[in-house]
Coordinates of N, CA, C and O in Angstrom, one line a residue:
X29 N -7.4 12.8 -10.5 CA -8.5 13.4 -11.3 C -9.6 14.1 -9.5 O -9.2 13.8 -8.7
X30 N -10.4 16.0 -10.4 CA -10.7 15.5 -9.6 C -12.2 16.2 -9.5 O -12.8 17.0 -11.2
X31 N -13.1 16.8 -8.6 CA -14.9 17.4 -8.9 C -14.0 18.7 -9.3 O -13.3 19.6 -8.8
X32 N -15.7 19.0 -9.0 CA -15.6 20.6 -9.8 C -15.3 21.6 -8.7 O -14.5 22.2 -8.9
X33 N -15.3 21.1 -7.2 CA -15.2 22.2 -6.1 C -13.2 21.8 -6.0 O -12.6 23.3 -5.6
X34 N -12.9 21.3 -5.7 CA -11.3 20.9 -6.3 C -11.2 22.1 -7.0 O -9.3 22.5 -6.7
X35 N -10.8 22.8 -8.2 CA -11.0 23.3 -9.2 C -11.7 25.1 -9.5 O -11.3 26.0 -9.0
X36 N -12.5 24.6 -7.9 CA -13.5 26.1 -8.2 C -14.1 26.7 -6.9 O -14.4 27.7 -6.8
X37 N -13.5 25.6 -5.6 CA -14.5 26.4 -4.6 C -13.2 27.1 -4.1 O -11.9 26.4 -3.8
X38 N -13.6 28.1 -4.2 CA -12.8 29.9 -3.0 C -11.9 28.9 -2.5 O -10.3 29.0 -1.9
X39 N -11.9 27.7 -1.6 CA -10.6 27.9 -0.7 C -9.9 26.4 -1.0 O -8.8 26.4 -0.9
X40 N -10.4 25.1 -1.7 CA -9.5 24.5 -2.2 C -8.1 24.7 -3.9 O -6.9 24.5 -4.3
X41 N -8.8 26.5 -4.5 CA -8.5 26.4 -5.2 C -7.0 26.9 -4.8 O -5.6 26.6 -5.8
X42 N -6.5 27.5 -3.6 CA -4.5 27.6 -3.6 C -4.2 25.8 -3.8 O -2.8 26.1 -4.2
X43 N -5.1 26.0 -3.3 CA -3.9 23.8 -3.2 C -4.4 23.4 -4.1 O -3.2 21.4 -4.8
X44 N -4.9 23.7 -5.5 CA -5.7 23.4 -6.6 C -4.0 23.9 -7.6 O -4.5 22.9 -8.7
X45 N -3.8 25.4 -7.8 CA -3.0 26.2 -8.5 C -1.4 24.9 -8.7 O -0.7 24.2 -7.8
X46 N -2.1 25.2 -10.4 CA -0.1 24.3 -10.8 C 0.2 22.7 -10.7 O 1.0 22.2 -10.3
X47 N -1.8 22.4 -10.1 CA -1.1 20.7 -10.6 C -1.6 20.1 -11.6 O -2.6 21.0 -12.3
X48 N -1.4 18.8 -12.1 CA -2.5 18.3 -13.5 C -3.5 17.9 -13.0 O -3.5 16.5 -12.8
X49 N -4.8 18.6 -12.8 CA -5.4 18.7 -12.5 C -6.6 17.7 -13.8 O -7.1 18.8 -14.7
X50 N -7.9 16.5 -13.7 CA -8.3 16.0 -14.8 C -9.4 16.6 -13.3 O -10.1 16.2 -12.5
X51 N -10.4 17.1 -14.7 CA -12.2 17.5 -13.6 C -13.0 16.8 -14.3 O -13.5 16.6 -15.2
X52 N -13.3 16.1 -13.4 CA -14.6 14.8 -13.9 C -15.9 15.6 -12.9 O -15.8 15.6 -11.6
X53 N -16.9 16.1 -13.3 CA -18.5 16.8 -12.0 C -19.2 15.3 -12.1 O -19.1 14.6 -12.6
X54 N -19.7 14.7 -10.5 CA -19.5 13.9 -10.0 C -21.0 13.7 -10.7 O -21.7 14.6 -11.0
X55 N -22.0 12.0 -10.3 CA -23.3 12.2 -11.1 C -24.3 13.2 -9.7 O -25.2 13.8 -10.1
X56 N -23.6 13.4 -8.3 CA -24.0 13.9 -7.7 C -24.7 15.0 -7.9 O -25.5 16.1 -7.4
X57 N -24.0 15.9 -8.2 CA -23.7 17.5 -8.9 C -24.0 17.8 -10.2 O -24.2 19.1 -10.7
X58 N -23.7 17.1 -10.9 CA -24.1 17.1 -12.3 C -25.3 17.9 -13.4 O -25.3 19.0 -14.3
X59 N -26.4 17.8 -11.6 CA -27.3 18.1 -12.5 C -27.6 19.9 -12.5 O -29.0 20.4 -12.0
X60 N -26.7 20.4 -10.7 CA -26.8 20.8 -10.5 C -26.0 22.3 -11.0 O -24.6 22.6 -10.9
X61 N -26.3 23.6 -11.5 CA -27.9 24.1 -11.6 C -28.6 22.9 -13.2 O -26.8 22.7 -14.4
X62 N -29.4 23.2 -13.9 CA -29.8 22.3 -15.1 C -29.7 22.4 -16.3 O -28.5 21.7 -16.8
X63 N -29.2 23.8 -16.3 CA -28.8 24.9 -17.2 C -27.1 24.8 -17.6 O -26.7 24.7 -18.8
X64 N -26.4 24.0 -16.8 CA -24.8 23.6 -17.0 C -24.5 22.3 -17.2 O -23.5 21.5 -17.4
X65 N -26.0 21.3 -17.1 CA -25.4 20.4 -17.4 C -24.7 19.5 -18.0 O -23.8 18.9 -19.0
X66 N -25.4 20.3 -20.0 CA -24.7 19.2 -21.1 C -22.7 20.0 -21.0 O -22.4 19.1 -21.6
X67 N -22.6 20.9 -20.6 CA -21.2 22.0 -20.4 C -20.5 20.7 -19.7 O -19.6 20.9 -19.9
X68 N -21.2 20.6 -18.6 CA -20.0 19.7 -17.9 C -20.3 18.1 -18.5 O -19.2 17.6 -17.9
X69 N -21.2 17.7 -18.8 CA -21.0 16.5 -19.3 C -20.5 16.8 -20.8 O -19.2 15.9 -20.7
X70 N -20.3 17.8 -21.3 CA -18.9 17.4 -22.3 C -17.5 18.0 -21.7 O -16.6 17.5 -22.1
X71 N -17.4 18.4 -20.8 CA -15.9 18.6 -20.1 C -15.6 17.1 -19.4 O -14.8 17.0 -19.4
X72 N -16.8 16.3 -19.5 CA -16.5 14.7 -18.3 C -15.9 14.3 -19.8 O -15.1 13.2 -19.4
X73 N -16.5 14.2 -20.6 CA -16.6 14.0 -22.3 C -14.6 13.9 -22.1 O -13.7 13.1 -22.6
X74 N -13.7 15.4 -22.6 CA -12.9 16.0 -22.7 C -11.5 15.3 -21.9 O -11.1 14.8 -22.3
X75 N -12.6 15.6 -20.7 CA -11.8 14.5 -20.2 C -11.3 13.2 -19.6 O -9.9 12.5 -19.3
X76 N -12.1 12.2 -20.0 CA -11.8 11.2 -20.5 C -11.5 10.7 -21.6 O -10.7 9.7 -21.3
X77 N -12.0 11.7 -23.0 CA -10.5 11.6 -23.9 C -9.1 11.3 -23.2 O -7.7 10.6 -23.7
X78 N -8.5 13.0 -22.4 CA -7.7 13.0 -21.9 C -7.0 12.1 -21.4 O -5.6 11.2 -20.7
X79 N -7.3 10.8 -20.3 CA -7.0 10.0 -19.1 C -6.7 9.0 -20.4 O -5.9 8.7 -19.7
X80 N -8.2 9.3 -21.2 CA -7.4 7.8 -21.8 C -6.3 7.8 -22.7 O -5.0 7.2 -22.6
X81 N -5.2 9.5 -23.3 CA -4.3 9.5 -24.2 C -3.5 9.8 -23.1 O -2.1 8.9 -23.8
X82 N -2.8 9.6 -21.7 CA -2.5 10.1 -21.1 C -1.7 8.4 -20.4 O -0.6 8.1 -20.2
X83 N -3.2 7.6 -20.3 CA -3.5 5.9 -20.9 C -2.4 5.6 -21.6 O -1.9 4.6 -20.6
X84 N -2.7 6.2 -22.9 CA -1.7 5.4 -23.7 C -0.1 5.7 -24.4 O 0.3 4.4 -24.4
X85 N -0.3 6.1 -23.5 CA 1.1 7.0 -22.7 C 1.6 5.8 -22.4 O 3.6 5.6 -22.8
X86 N 1.8 5.4 -21.3 CA 2.3 5.4 -20.0 C 2.7 5.5 -18.7 O 1.9 7.1 -19.2
X87 N 3.2 5.0 -18.0 CA 4.1 6.3 -16.7 C 3.1 7.2 -17.0 O 4.2 8.0 -15.5
X88 N 2.1 6.6 -15.6 CA 0.8 8.2 -15.7 C 0.0 7.4 -14.6 O 0.8 5.6 -14.1
X89 N 0.3 8.6 -13.1 CA -0.5 8.3 -11.9 C -1.2 9.0 -11.9 O -2.3 9.9 -12.4
X90 N -2.4 8.1 -12.1 CA -4.0 8.9 -11.3 C -4.3 8.4 -10.1 O -4.0 7.3 -10.1
X91 N -4.9 9.7 -9.7 CA -4.9 9.7 -7.9 C -6.6 9.7 -7.8 O -7.5 10.5 -8.6
X92 N -8.0 8.4 -7.5 CA -8.6 8.4 -7.8 C -10.1 8.6 -6.4 O -9.6 6.9 -6.2
X93 N -11.3 9.2 -6.5 CA -12.0 8.5 -5.2 C -13.5 8.7 -5.8 O -14.0 8.7 -6.8
X94 N -13.3 7.3 -5.2 CA -14.9 6.3 -6.0 C -15.7 6.8 -5.1 O -16.9 6.6 -5.4
X95 N -15.7 8.0 -4.1 CA -17.4 7.8 -4.2 C -17.1 9.9 -3.3 O -17.6 10.0 -2.8
X96 N -16.5 10.6 -4.4 CA -16.3 12.0 -3.6 C -14.6 12.5 -2.4 O -14.7 13.5 -2.3
X97 N -14.3 11.3 -2.5 CA -12.6 11.3 -2.2 C -12.9 11.5 -0.3 O -11.1 11.2 -0.1
X98 N -13.7 11.8 0.3 CA -13.4 12.2 2.1 C -13.8 11.4 2.6 O -14.9 11.2 2.6
X99 N -13.8 11.8 4.2 CA -13.5 10.9 5.2 C -15.1 12.0 5.8 O -14.7 13.2 5.2
X100 N -16.6 11.2 5.9 CA -17.4 12.4 6.6 C -18.1 12.1 7.6 O -18.1 10.0 7.4
X101 N -18.1 12.6 8.5 CA -18.6 12.6 10.0 C -20.0 11.1 9.8 O -21.4 11.3 8.3
X102 N -20.8 10.4 10.4 CA -22.0 9.7 9.9 C -22.8 10.9 10.8 O -23.0 11.5 11.7
X103 N -24.1 11.2 10.1 CA -24.7 11.6 10.1 C -26.3 11.3 10.7 O -26.5 9.3 10.5
X104 N -26.2 11.5 12.8 CA -27.4 10.6 12.9 C -27.9 11.1 13.5 O -27.9 12.7 13.9
X105 N -29.3 10.8 14.1 CA -30.5 11.6 14.7 C -30.2 12.6 16.0 O -30.7 14.1 14.9
X106 N -29.3 12.3 17.0 CA -28.7 13.8 17.7 C -27.4 14.2 17.7 O -26.9 14.5 18.3
X107 N -27.5 13.8 15.9 CA -26.0 14.8 15.5 C -24.6 14.3 14.8 O -25.3 14.0 14.5
X108 N -23.8 13.8 14.8 CA -22.4 13.6 14.3 C -21.9 12.7 14.6 O -21.5 12.6 15.7
X109 N -21.8 12.0 13.9 CA -21.6 10.9 15.0 C -19.3 10.3 14.0 O -19.3 11.4 13.6
X110 N -19.0 8.8 14.2 CA -17.7 8.7 13.3 C -17.4 9.1 11.9 O -18.8 8.5 11.4
X111 N -16.5 9.4 12.4 CA -16.0 9.2 10.7 C -16.9 8.4 9.1 O -16.1 6.8 9.9
X112 N -16.6 8.4 8.7 CA -16.5 6.7 7.9 C -16.1 7.2 6.1 O -16.1 8.1 5.6
X113 N -16.0 6.0 5.8 CA -15.2 5.8 3.7 C -16.3 6.4 3.2 O -17.7 5.5 4.4
X114 N -16.5 7.2 2.4 CA -18.0 7.4 1.8 C -18.2 5.6 1.3 O -17.1 5.3 0.1
X115 N -19.8 5.5 1.3 CA -19.1 3.8 -0.3 C -19.4 4.4 -1.5 O -18.2 6.3 -2.2
X116 N -18.5 4.3 -2.4 CA -18.1 3.7 -3.5 C -19.1 3.9 -4.7 O -20.1 2.4 -4.2
X117 N -19.0 4.0 -5.4 CA -19.5 4.3 -6.9 C -19.4 3.1 -7.6 O -18.1 3.1 -8.1
X118 N -19.8 2.1 -8.1 CA -19.4 0.4 -8.4 C -19.4 1.3 -10.2 O -18.3 1.5 -11.0
X119 N -20.2 2.2 -10.8 CA -20.5 3.0 -12.1 C -19.7 3.6 -12.0 O -19.0 4.1 -12.9
X120 N -19.0 4.4 -11.4 CA -17.4 5.7 -10.8 C -16.0 4.2 -11.5 O -14.9 4.5 -12.0
X121 N -15.9 3.1 -10.3 CA -15.1 2.6 -10.8 C -14.9 1.1 -12.4 O -13.6 1.6 -13.2
X122 N -16.4 2.0 -13.0 CA -15.9 1.0 -14.3 C -15.8 1.9 -15.0 O -15.0 1.6 -16.2
X123 N -16.4 3.2 -15.2 CA -15.5 4.2 -16.2 C -14.0 3.7 -15.7 O -13.4 4.1 -17.0
X124 N -14.0 4.5 -15.0 CA -12.0 4.1 -14.9 C -11.3 2.5 -15.5 O -9.7 2.7 -16.1
X125 N -12.4 1.3 -15.8 CA -12.3 0.4 -16.4 C -11.9 -0.1 -17.1 O -10.7 -0.3 -17.8
X126 N -12.9 0.9 -18.0 CA -12.7 0.9 -18.9 C -11.9 1.9 -19.9 O -11.7 1.4 -20.7
X127 N -11.3 2.7 -19.3 CA -10.7 3.8 -20.3 C -9.2 3.1 -20.1 O -8.3 2.6 -21.5
X128 N -9.0 2.7 -18.8 CA -8.0 1.6 -18.6 C -7.3 0.1 -19.7 O -6.5 0.2 -20.1
X129 N -9.3 -0.2 -20.1 CA -9.1 -1.4 -20.9 C -7.9 -1.3 -22.0 O -8.3 -1.5 -23.1
X130 N -9.2 0.1 -23.1 CA -9.1 0.4 -24.3 C -8.1 1.1 -24.3 O -7.1 1.3 -25.2
X131 N -6.8 1.2 -23.3 CA -5.6 2.0 -23.0 C -4.6 1.1 -23.5 O -3.7 1.9 -24.5
X132 N -4.7 0.1 -24.2 CA -3.9 -1.6 -24.2 C -2.8 -1.1 -23.6 O -1.6 -1.8 -23.8
X133 N -2.3 -0.6 -22.4 CA -1.7 -0.5 -21.1 C -1.0 -1.3 -20.1 O -2.5 -1.1 -19.0
X134 N -0.3 -2.0 -20.0 CA -1.0 -2.2 -18.8 C -1.5 -1.3 -17.3 O -0.2 0.2 -17.5
X135 N -1.6 -1.9 -16.5 CA -2.6 -0.7 -15.3 C -2.4 -1.3 -14.2 O -2.8 -2.8 -14.4
X136 N -2.5 -0.8 -13.4 CA -2.0 -0.9 -12.0 C -3.2 -0.6 -10.7 O -3.4 1.0 -10.9
X137 N -4.0 -1.1 -9.8 CA -4.5 -0.5 -9.3 C -4.9 -0.1 -8.1 O -4.2 -1.7 -7.9
X138 N -4.4 0.4 -6.9 CA -4.0 0.8 -6.0 C -5.1 1.6 -4.9 O -5.0 2.4 -5.5
X139 N -5.6 0.1 -4.0 CA -6.4 1.0 -3.0 C -5.8 1.8 -2.3 O -4.5 1.6 -2.0
X140 N -7.1 3.2 -1.6 CA -6.0 4.1 -0.8 C -6.5 4.0 0.7 O -7.9 4.6 0.0
X141 N -6.7 4.0 1.3 CA -6.7 4.5 2.3 C -6.8 5.7 3.0 O -5.4 6.7 3.5
X142 N -7.5 7.0 3.1 CA -6.7 8.6 4.3 C -7.7 8.7 5.2 O -9.3 9.2 5.2
X143 N -6.3 9.6 6.1 CA -7.8 9.7 7.5 C -6.7 11.4 7.1 O -6.1 11.8 7.5
X144 N -8.3 12.6 7.0 CA -7.4 13.5 7.1 C -8.4 14.5 7.4 O -7.7 15.8 7.6
X145 N -9.7 14.1 7.9 CA -11.0 15.2 8.8 C -10.4 15.9 9.7 O -10.7 16.8 10.3
X146 N -8.8 15.7 10.5 CA -9.1 16.6 11.6 C -8.0 18.1 11.0 O -8.3 18.8 11.7
X147 N -7.5 17.8 9.7 CA -6.1 19.0 8.8 C -8.1 19.9 7.9 O -8.1 21.1 8.8
X148 N -8.3 19.9 7.7 CA -10.2 20.4 7.4 C -11.0 20.4 7.0 O -11.1 19.0 6.3
X149 N -11.8 20.2 7.8 CA -13.0 19.0 7.8 C -13.8 18.9 7.4 O -14.1 20.2 7.1
X150 N -14.5 18.0 6.9 CA -15.4 18.4 5.7 C -16.6 19.2 5.8 O -16.6 18.1 7.7
X151 N -17.4 19.5 5.2 CA -19.1 19.9 5.4 C -19.8 19.2 6.2 O -19.5 17.5 5.6
X152 N -20.5 18.6 7.4 CA -21.7 17.7 8.0 C -22.1 17.1 6.0 O -23.1 15.8 6.6
X153 N -22.4 17.6 5.3 CA -23.7 17.0 4.1 C -22.2 17.1 3.3 O -21.7 17.9 2.9
X154 N -22.9 16.5 2.2 CA -22.6 16.2 1.3 C -23.4 17.6 0.2 O -24.9 17.6 -0.7
X155 N -23.1 19.0 -1.4 CA -23.6 19.7 -1.6 C -22.8 20.7 -2.8 O -21.9 20.4 -2.5
X156 N -23.7 20.6 -4.0 CA -23.0 21.0 -4.7 C -22.6 22.4 -4.9 O -21.3 23.0 -6.0
X157 N -22.8 23.6 -4.1 CA -22.3 24.4 -3.7 C -20.9 25.7 -3.3 O -20.6 24.5 -3.0
X158 N -20.9 26.2 -4.2 CA -19.8 26.0 -3.9 C -19.6 27.5 -2.4 O -20.6 28.0 -2.5
X159 N -17.5 27.9 -1.3 CA -18.0 28.4 -1.2 C -18.4 28.2 0.5 O -19.1 28.3 1.3
X160 N -19.0 26.4 0.7 CA -18.7 26.4 1.6 C -18.4 26.0 2.1 O -17.3 27.1 3.1
X161 N -18.7 26.9 4.2 CA -17.9 27.5 5.2 C -16.8 26.3 5.6 O -17.7 24.7 6.0
X162 N -16.0 26.5 5.6 CA -14.5 25.7 5.9 C -13.6 25.5 6.9 O -13.7 27.5 7.2
X163 N -12.7 25.3 8.2 CA -12.6 25.9 8.4 C -10.5 24.3 8.6 O -10.8 23.4 9.1
X164 N -9.3 25.3 8.6 CA -8.8 24.6 8.3 C -7.9 24.9 10.1 O -7.8 25.3 10.8
X165 N -7.3 22.9 10.0 CA -6.9 22.9 11.7 C -5.7 22.6 11.5 O -5.2 22.2 10.9
X166 N -4.5 22.5 12.6 CA -4.0 21.8 12.6 C -4.3 20.7 12.9 O -4.7 20.3 13.7
X167 N -3.1 20.0 11.7 CA -4.3 17.6 12.5 C -3.0 17.0 11.5 O -2.7 17.6 11.1
X168 N -3.0 15.1 11.9 CA -2.6 14.1 11.0 C -3.7 14.3 9.9 O -4.7 14.2 10.4
X169 N -3.1 14.1 9.2 CA -2.4 13.3 7.7 C -2.5 11.8 7.5 O -1.3 11.9 8.1
X170 N -3.0 10.9 7.0 CA -2.0 9.1 7.4 C -3.5 8.6 5.8 O -4.0 8.8 5.5
X171 N -2.1 8.3 5.3 CA -2.4 7.7 4.6 C -1.4 6.5 4.3 O -0.6 5.6 5.0
X172 N -2.5 5.2 4.1 CA -1.8 4.3 3.6 C -2.5 3.6 2.0 O -4.0 3.6 1.7
X173 N -1.5 2.9 1.5 CA -1.0 3.0 0.5 C -1.4 1.3 0.7 O -0.8 0.0 0.8
X174 N -2.4 0.2 -0.7 CA -3.1 -1.1 -0.2 C -2.1 -1.6 -0.8 O -1.8 -1.2 -1.5
X175 N -2.6 -3.5 -1.4 CA -2.0 -3.8 -2.3 C -2.6 -3.8 -3.5 O -3.5 -3.5 -3.3
X176 N -1.9 -3.9 -4.6 CA -2.7 -4.0 -5.5 C -4.3 -4.7 -6.0 O -3.7 -6.4 -5.0
X177 N -4.8 -4.2 -6.2 CA -6.6 -5.3 -6.6 C -5.8 -6.8 -7.2 O -4.6 -6.3 -8.4
X178 N -6.3 -8.2 -7.5 CA -6.1 -9.6 -8.4 C -6.6 -8.9 -9.9 O -6.2 -10.1 -10.1
X179 N -6.7 -7.2 -9.6 CA -7.5 -7.8 -11.5 C -8.3 -6.4 -11.4 O -9.0 -6.2 -10.4
X180 N -9.6 -6.5 -12.4 CA -9.6 -5.3 -13.1 C -11.3 -5.6 -12.2 O -12.1 -5.0 -12.2
X181 N -11.3 -6.9 -12.3 CA -12.9 -7.4 -12.1 C -13.2 -6.9 -13.9 O -12.6 -6.2 -14.5
X182 N -13.6 -7.5 -13.4 CA -15.3 -7.0 -14.8 C -16.0 -6.2 -14.8 O -15.8 -5.4 -14.3
X183 N -16.3 -5.6 -15.3 CA -17.5 -4.5 -16.2 C -18.8 -4.2 -15.5 O -18.9 -6.0 -15.1
X184 N -19.5 -3.8 -14.9 CA -20.6 -4.0 -13.7 C -20.3 -5.2 -12.0 O -21.0 -5.6 -12.6
X185 N -19.2 -5.2 -11.8 CA -18.4 -5.8 -10.9 C -18.6 -5.5 -9.6 O -17.5 -4.7 -9.6
X186 N -20.4 -5.4 -9.1 CA -20.0 -4.9 -7.5 C -19.8 -5.7 -6.6 O -19.2 -5.1 -6.0
X187 N -19.3 -7.3 -7.2 CA -18.5 -7.6 -5.8 C -16.7 -6.8 -5.1 O -16.8 -7.0 -5.0
X188 N -16.6 -6.8 -7.0 CA -14.7 -6.3 -7.3 C -14.7 -5.0 -5.8 O -14.7 -4.3 -5.7
X189 N -15.9 -4.3 -6.2 CA -16.3 -2.8 -6.0 C -17.3 -2.8 -4.3 O -16.0 -2.1 -2.8
X190 N -17.4 -4.2 -3.8 CA -17.1 -4.1 -2.3 C -16.5 -5.0 -1.6 O -16.1 -3.7 -0.3
X191 N -15.3 -5.6 -2.4 CA -14.2 -6.4 -1.9 C -13.5 -5.1 -1.7 O -12.5 -5.4 -0.6
X192 N -13.1 -3.8 -2.7 CA -12.3 -2.9 -2.6 C -12.7 -2.1 -1.7 O -11.6 -1.7 -0.6
X193 N -13.5 -1.4 -0.9 CA -14.8 -0.7 -0.1 C -14.6 -1.2 1.0 O -13.2 -0.8 1.9
X194 N -14.1 -3.2 1.4 CA -14.3 -3.8 2.6 C -12.7 -2.9 2.5 O -11.9 -2.9 4.5
X195 N -11.8 -3.1 1.8 CA -10.6 -3.1 2.2 C -10.0 -1.6 2.4 O -9.1 -1.7 3.1
X196 N -11.0 -1.1 1.9 CA -10.3 0.3 2.4 C -11.6 0.9 4.0 O -9.5 1.3 4.5
X197 N -12.0 0.1 4.1 CA -12.3 0.6 5.4 C -12.3 -0.2 6.4 O -11.6 0.5 7.4
X198 N -11.2 -1.5 6.2 CA -10.0 -1.8 7.1 C -9.5 -0.5 7.8 O -9.3 -0.9 9.2
X199 N -9.0 -0.8 6.7 CA -7.0 -0.1 6.9 C -7.8 1.4 7.3 O -6.6 2.5 8.7
X200 N -8.9 1.9 7.0 CA -9.1 3.0 8.0 C -9.4 3.5 8.7 O -9.2 4.1 9.9
X201 N -9.9 2.3 9.2 CA -10.9 1.3 10.9 C -9.2 1.6 11.2 O -10.0 2.1 12.8
X202 N -7.6 1.1 10.5 CA -6.3 0.3 11.0 C -5.5 2.0 11.6 O -5.4 2.9 12.8
X203 N -5.9 3.2 10.3 CA -5.6 5.0 11.0 C -6.6 5.3 11.8 O -5.6 6.1 13.1
X204 N -8.1 5.0 11.8 CA -7.8 5.8 12.5 C -7.7 4.8 14.1 O -7.7 6.4 15.1
X205 N -8.2 4.6 13.9 CA -7.7 4.0 16.2 C -6.2 3.9 16.4 O -6.3 3.9 17.7
X206 N -5.6 3.9 14.9 CA -3.6 4.2 16.0 C -3.4 6.0 15.7 O -3.3 6.5 16.7
X207 N -4.9 7.0 15.1 CA -5.1 8.3 15.4 C -5.1 8.0 17.4 O -5.1 9.5 17.7
X208 N -6.7 7.6 17.8 CA -7.0 7.8 19.1 C -6.1 7.3 19.8 O -6.0 7.5 21.1
X209 N -4.8 6.1 19.6 CA -4.3 5.7 21.2 C -3.2 7.0 20.9 O -2.6 6.7 21.9
X210 N -2.8 7.6 19.6 CA -1.9 8.8 19.6 C -2.6 10.0 19.8 O -1.8 10.9 18.7
X211 N -2.6 10.9 20.6 CA -3.8 11.8 20.8 C -3.2 13.0 20.3 O -1.1 12.8 20.7

């Protein structure tokens, strides 16, 4: 599952081509520009239908970033601080839980921590504009799959979201510590 930048940004397009991506416009960017909101909303509905259909078939893997997907630098008054896991959006998780429940197929959720900012650092701010200045660098990437969650949690279950967020943050810090000790 990808946002509009992964499928439309000139820097990301080469990495997106030939992938089976479903695009969902985030609520952060869906109203920008306002005249595209109806089209973006319709595309989101089509994406959710496609996802539901794929889930009903079974045997699919979806990679979803419930926060925009990137480790981003913490903004400080005097500059940029440590990279942090972006806050998870409980409503985004609810949307995927609902589709999973409607699919009538068993679905397994495995949280994942990713350390990626050394390879292609994200911009310091979040913007819906395409064509942000980016620089690819040599750097390491680490991924940690966490244990399967003990269930979907209920809809509007902020405790479930907070628990998953905390487990991902803990593993992200472990990845960061490893990288700090192996320069």
